[in-house]
Each structure stands twice: as C-alpha cells, then as structure tokens.
Short mmCIF file of C-alpha atoms in Angstrom, two decimals:
data_model
loop_
_atom_site.label_atom_id
_atom_site.label_comp_id
_atom_site.label_asym_id
_atom_site.label_seq_id
_atom_site.Cartn_x
_atom_site.Cartn_y
_atom_site.Cartn_z
CA UNK A 22 -186.11 -92.95 151.75
CA UNK A 23 -188.53 -90.80 153.55
CA UNK A 24 -186.76 -88.14 155.49
CA UNK A 25 -188.52 -88.65 158.98
CA UNK A 26 -187.71 -92.66 158.48
CA UNK A 27 -184.21 -91.64 157.90
CA UNK A 28 -183.93 -89.30 161.04
CA UNK A 29 -185.35 -91.82 163.44
CA UNK A 30 -183.11 -94.88 162.28
CA UNK A 31 -180.18 -92.40 162.36
CA UNK A 32 -180.53 -91.07 165.68
CA UNK A 33 -181.33 -94.37 167.09
CA UNK A 34 -178.12 -95.89 165.64
CA UNK A 35 -176.25 -92.57 166.75
CA UNK A 36 -177.51 -93.04 170.39
CA UNK A 37 -177.10 -96.86 170.58
CA UNK A 38 -173.27 -96.33 169.75
CA UNK A 39 -172.11 -93.40 171.83
CA UNK A 40 -168.49 -92.44 170.75
CA UNK A 41 -168.43 -95.28 168.28
CA UNK A 42 -170.08 -94.17 165.32
CA UNK A 43 -169.90 -96.75 162.49
CA UNK A 44 -166.65 -98.02 164.11
CA UNK A 45 -163.67 -98.50 161.56
CA UNK A 46 -159.91 -99.23 161.31
CA UNK A 47 -157.55 -96.31 162.93
CA UNK A 48 -157.74 -93.22 160.89
CA UNK A 49 -154.84 -92.66 158.54
CA UNK A 50 -153.66 -88.92 158.01
CA UNK A 51 -153.81 -88.41 154.02
CA UNK A 52 -156.59 -90.73 153.98
CA UNK A 53 -159.49 -90.52 156.30
CA UNK A 54 -158.37 -86.86 157.50
CA UNK A 55 -156.11 -84.05 156.61
CA UNK A 56 -153.83 -81.87 158.76
CA UNK A 57 -154.87 -78.30 158.55
CA UNK A 58 -151.89 -75.96 157.89
CA UNK A 59 -151.46 -73.19 158.94
CA UNK A 60 -153.49 -74.17 162.16
CA UNK A 61 -156.80 -71.89 162.17
CA UNK A 62 -158.06 -69.93 165.13
CA UNK A 63 -160.75 -71.34 167.50
CA UNK A 64 -163.09 -69.22 169.59
CA UNK A 65 -162.01 -70.93 172.99
CA UNK A 66 -158.53 -71.54 173.73
CA UNK A 67 -159.67 -73.99 176.45
CA UNK A 68 -161.99 -75.90 174.36
CA UNK A 69 -161.84 -78.53 172.13
CA UNK A 70 -163.46 -76.93 168.87
CA UNK A 71 -165.42 -79.16 166.21
CA UNK A 72 -166.64 -77.12 163.16
CA UNK A 73 -169.37 -78.40 160.71
CA UNK A 74 -169.08 -76.55 157.54
CA UNK A 75 -172.29 -76.84 156.11
CA UNK A 76 -174.81 -75.35 153.57
CA UNK A 77 -178.58 -75.07 154.26
CA UNK A 78 -179.35 -76.00 150.13
CA UNK A 79 -176.91 -79.21 150.52
CA UNK A 80 -179.11 -81.97 150.73
CA UNK A 81 -176.03 -84.21 152.22
CA UNK A 82 -175.87 -81.51 155.01
CA UNK A 83 -179.80 -82.06 155.32
CA UNK A 84 -179.43 -85.49 156.03
CA UNK A 85 -176.64 -85.60 158.42
CA UNK A 86 -178.19 -82.97 160.68
CA UNK A 87 -180.34 -85.54 162.88
CA UNK A 88 -177.18 -87.66 163.14
CA UNK A 89 -174.99 -84.91 163.97
CA UNK A 90 -177.48 -83.51 166.48
CA UNK A 91 -177.71 -86.64 168.23
CA UNK A 92 -173.59 -86.71 168.38
CA UNK A 93 -173.68 -83.15 169.64
CA UNK A 94 -175.80 -84.04 172.44
CA UNK A 95 -173.54 -86.41 174.03
CA UNK A 96 -170.39 -84.46 173.52
CA UNK A 97 -168.07 -84.57 176.76
CA UNK A 98 -167.21 -81.57 178.77
CA UNK A 99 -164.35 -79.98 177.12
CA UNK A 100 -165.44 -80.33 173.70
CA UNK A 101 -168.18 -77.72 171.72
CA UNK A 102 -169.55 -77.81 168.23
CA UNK A 103 -169.66 -74.75 166.20
CA UNK A 104 -171.87 -74.60 162.94
CA UNK A 105 -170.31 -72.49 160.00
CA UNK A 106 -172.41 -71.96 156.90
CA UNK A 107 -170.24 -71.55 154.01
CA UNK A 108 -171.02 -69.40 150.88
CA UNK A 109 -169.54 -70.85 147.68
CA UNK A 110 -171.06 -68.17 145.52
CA UNK A 111 -173.49 -65.29 146.04
CA UNK A 112 -176.67 -67.08 145.59
CA UNK A 113 -178.35 -68.61 147.42
CA UNK A 114 -175.46 -69.34 149.70
CA UNK A 115 -174.75 -65.79 150.98
CA UNK A 116 -178.25 -65.07 152.00
CA UNK A 117 -178.64 -68.84 153.61
CA UNK A 118 -175.19 -67.81 155.47
CA UNK A 119 -176.45 -64.47 156.60
CA UNK A 120 -179.72 -66.38 157.89
CA UNK A 121 -177.97 -69.06 159.81
CA UNK A 122 -176.31 -66.21 161.65
CA UNK A 123 -179.27 -64.17 162.23
CA UNK A 124 -180.85 -66.87 163.84
CA UNK A 125 -178.06 -67.70 165.97
CA UNK A 126 -177.84 -64.09 166.99
CA UNK A 127 -181.46 -64.22 167.90
CA UNK A 128 -180.64 -67.24 170.01
CA UNK A 129 -182.95 -69.61 167.93
CA UNK A 130 -180.88 -71.89 166.83
CA UNK A 131 -181.86 -74.86 168.50
CA UNK A 132 -185.67 -73.72 167.49
CA UNK A 133 -185.42 -72.83 163.85
CA UNK A 134 -181.66 -74.33 162.58
CA UNK A 135 -183.66 -77.83 161.55
CA UNK A 136 -186.79 -75.91 160.20
CA UNK A 137 -184.75 -73.75 157.68
CA UNK A 138 -183.53 -77.58 156.07
CA UNK A 139 -187.13 -78.72 156.11
CA UNK A 140 -188.57 -75.60 154.58
CA UNK A 141 -185.82 -75.68 151.94
CA UNK A 142 -185.53 -79.20 151.07
CA UNK A 143 -188.97 -80.91 151.98
CA UNK A 144 -191.02 -77.41 151.56
CA UNK A 145 -189.08 -76.27 148.42
CA UNK A 146 -188.75 -73.04 149.89
CA UNK A 147 -185.38 -71.12 148.32
CA UNK A 148 -185.39 -68.56 151.46
CA UNK A 149 -182.78 -66.60 149.69
CA UNK A 150 -184.74 -63.09 149.36
CA UNK A 151 -186.05 -61.32 152.23
CA UNK A 152 -189.56 -61.89 151.42
CA UNK A 153 -188.76 -65.71 151.64
CA UNK A 154 -187.44 -65.47 154.89
CA UNK A 155 -190.40 -63.06 156.35
CA UNK A 156 -192.87 -65.82 155.34
CA UNK A 157 -190.82 -68.44 156.99
CA UNK A 158 -190.57 -66.09 160.07
CA UNK A 159 -194.06 -65.77 160.27
CA UNK A 160 -194.91 -69.49 159.85
CA UNK A 161 -192.73 -70.12 162.79
CA UNK A 162 -193.64 -67.67 165.25
CA UNK A 163 -191.09 -65.19 164.74
CA UNK A 164 -191.67 -61.43 164.14
CA UNK A 165 -190.49 -61.24 160.48
CA UNK A 166 -189.08 -57.48 161.05
CA UNK A 167 -186.99 -58.86 164.00
CA UNK A 168 -185.25 -61.45 161.94
CA UNK A 169 -184.73 -59.50 158.81
CA UNK A 170 -182.94 -56.65 160.98
CA UNK A 171 -180.74 -59.16 162.29
CA UNK A 172 -179.89 -60.78 158.61
CA UNK A 173 -179.16 -57.03 157.63
CA UNK A 174 -177.22 -56.09 160.38
CA UNK A 175 -173.59 -55.33 160.73
CA UNK A 176 -173.01 -58.04 163.25
CA UNK A 177 -174.20 -60.63 160.96
CA UNK A 178 -172.16 -59.21 157.95
CA UNK A 179 -169.11 -59.71 159.94
CA UNK A 180 -169.77 -63.06 161.24
CA UNK A 181 -170.17 -64.02 157.60
CA UNK A 182 -166.88 -62.49 156.46
CA UNK A 183 -165.07 -64.34 159.53
CA UNK A 184 -167.20 -67.81 158.40
CA UNK A 185 -165.65 -67.14 154.94
CA UNK A 186 -161.95 -66.62 156.13
CA UNK A 187 -162.16 -69.73 158.24
CA UNK A 188 -163.78 -72.11 155.39
CA UNK A 189 -160.97 -70.47 153.26
CA UNK A 190 -158.15 -71.29 156.01
CA UNK A 191 -159.82 -75.07 156.53
CA UNK A 192 -159.63 -74.91 152.55
CA UNK A 193 -163.30 -76.26 152.37
CA UNK A 194 -164.55 -77.79 148.71
CA UNK A 195 -167.43 -79.28 150.05
CA UNK A 196 -170.24 -79.83 152.50
CA UNK A 197 -170.48 -81.00 154.97
CA UNK A 198 -167.04 -80.99 156.17
CA UNK A 199 -165.84 -81.51 160.12
CA UNK A 200 -163.11 -79.27 161.15
CA UNK A 201 -161.12 -80.35 164.56
CA UNK A 202 -159.57 -77.90 167.10
CA UNK A 203 -158.32 -75.73 164.17
CA UNK A 204 -155.90 -78.86 163.31
CA UNK A 205 -157.58 -81.40 161.06
CA UNK A 206 -160.11 -81.88 158.49
CA UNK A 207 -162.49 -84.83 157.87
CA UNK A 208 -165.47 -85.21 155.38
CA UNK A 209 -167.67 -88.09 154.10
CA UNK A 210 -165.57 -87.99 151.06
CA UNK A 211 -162.62 -88.92 152.75
CA UNK A 212 -164.30 -91.50 155.08
CA UNK A 213 -167.06 -92.68 152.82
CA UNK A 214 -169.81 -91.37 154.25
CA UNK A 215 -170.55 -88.47 156.59
CA UNK A 216 -171.62 -90.93 159.36
CA UNK A 217 -168.26 -92.02 159.55
CA UNK A 218 -166.68 -88.86 159.19
CA UNK A 219 -168.06 -88.53 163.22
CA UNK A 220 -166.24 -91.36 164.24
CA UNK A 221 -162.93 -90.04 162.74
CA UNK A 222 -163.96 -86.68 164.63
CA UNK A 223 -163.97 -89.03 167.73
CA UNK A 224 -160.48 -89.99 166.85
CA UNK A 225 -159.37 -86.49 166.18
CA UNK A 226 -160.97 -85.09 169.50
CA UNK A 227 -158.72 -87.64 171.30
CA UNK A 228 -155.71 -86.94 169.30
CA UNK A 229 -156.14 -82.86 170.52
CA UNK A 230 -156.44 -84.25 174.18
CA UNK A 231 -153.59 -86.21 173.78
CA UNK A 232 -151.09 -83.47 172.26
CA UNK A 233 -152.77 -80.60 174.04
CA UNK A 234 -152.36 -76.82 173.00
CA UNK A 235 -148.61 -77.52 171.64
#
C-alpha cells in the first residue's frame, strides 16, 4: 500500500476511536504485556511516561509513526510520550540515534522527525554519514553545520548513552516497542499488531493511575 494512503487511513481510524484503538479483550500480563523488573526511571515523577523505542531504519516504525502521532495528540494531562531511538548495532543505528537527539536538542522534532523517516524509507537515503545528514538539512531548510554540530555534541552523546541504558533496562529486543511508566512493556509482536499495542498502552496508563507511585 502507498504510504500516503496508509497514513490517511491510519490517522482517520485513530482519531475516530479515541482511547479505544483496535479494542480487544482485557490485556493479560505475560501475553499482551510484560512487567519490567527492576522498574526503570522516568524523567518526571509527576507524569505517567510512555516511551516509544524506535529505529529510523525500521520499516514498522515508519508505518507506525502516523498512528502514534495521532494517538499522541490526544493524550490526557498527566501523560507524556517520550521517543527513544535504539542502537542495536553501530551502523546505521548509532548515527540515526544521534540524529534524533540532535533534532530534539534543536527543538525540531515536530518539523523533522517524520521527514527523517520519509527520507530513509521513501527517498532511500541512508543518513548514516555526515554528508548525507548535511544534504538532508539543506533540503529541509536547516543550516547543515548547526545540525552536525548538535550530532557531534557531548550532550547528544550523553543522551545516546542514556538511551542505551534505558533500552537495556526495558530489555528491548525489537522496534517499535512501548514502555509505560517504567513498569511495563508491550509491542506489536505481543499484541498482534503495532496499532493494537496502543490499546494495551491505554490500559497500562489506567493501571499506572490506579496503583499510583507505589
């Protein structure tokens, strides 16, 4: 299916059924989701943190992005979405990981995150070398040196290290995977599809509210 057609259909479906995406029976621990032990840290103790573990080179993540973004836009107060790129190996994951954190550092996630996916999966651009990133920046109205400086910064290297630690703590084996409040993990492989995993995330957000910060 053409990705543009998929995006329109997925977004329409997501918006039409708020907080009940692909409704299913009550999720079961050990089947549709797993408990994370030890519990992983979140950035804000006052928020329920949902983490999407993704990779720019992952086609499933690319197709999932419009559905996730539609879901993200209607999150209730007190719930946040955090995107964490995973580096399963050095090439191309490590550079893609740094590229995301550079975009985030520059406040350009909303503007460029989806375009990186499109460049890789539709434009067949690797974006795993400085020259490719510079060309991408130029095409999208960003000063190449500004983006590359961020890619190579200490702050981005530190964020990549923290991302690797978090992915290890959640025991991430594939992407996209969804972590909830440092306590639980779900994914398309556990639920039957990446879209259905969001219904499980909604359920787990409710569980996080129910149990509180205990």
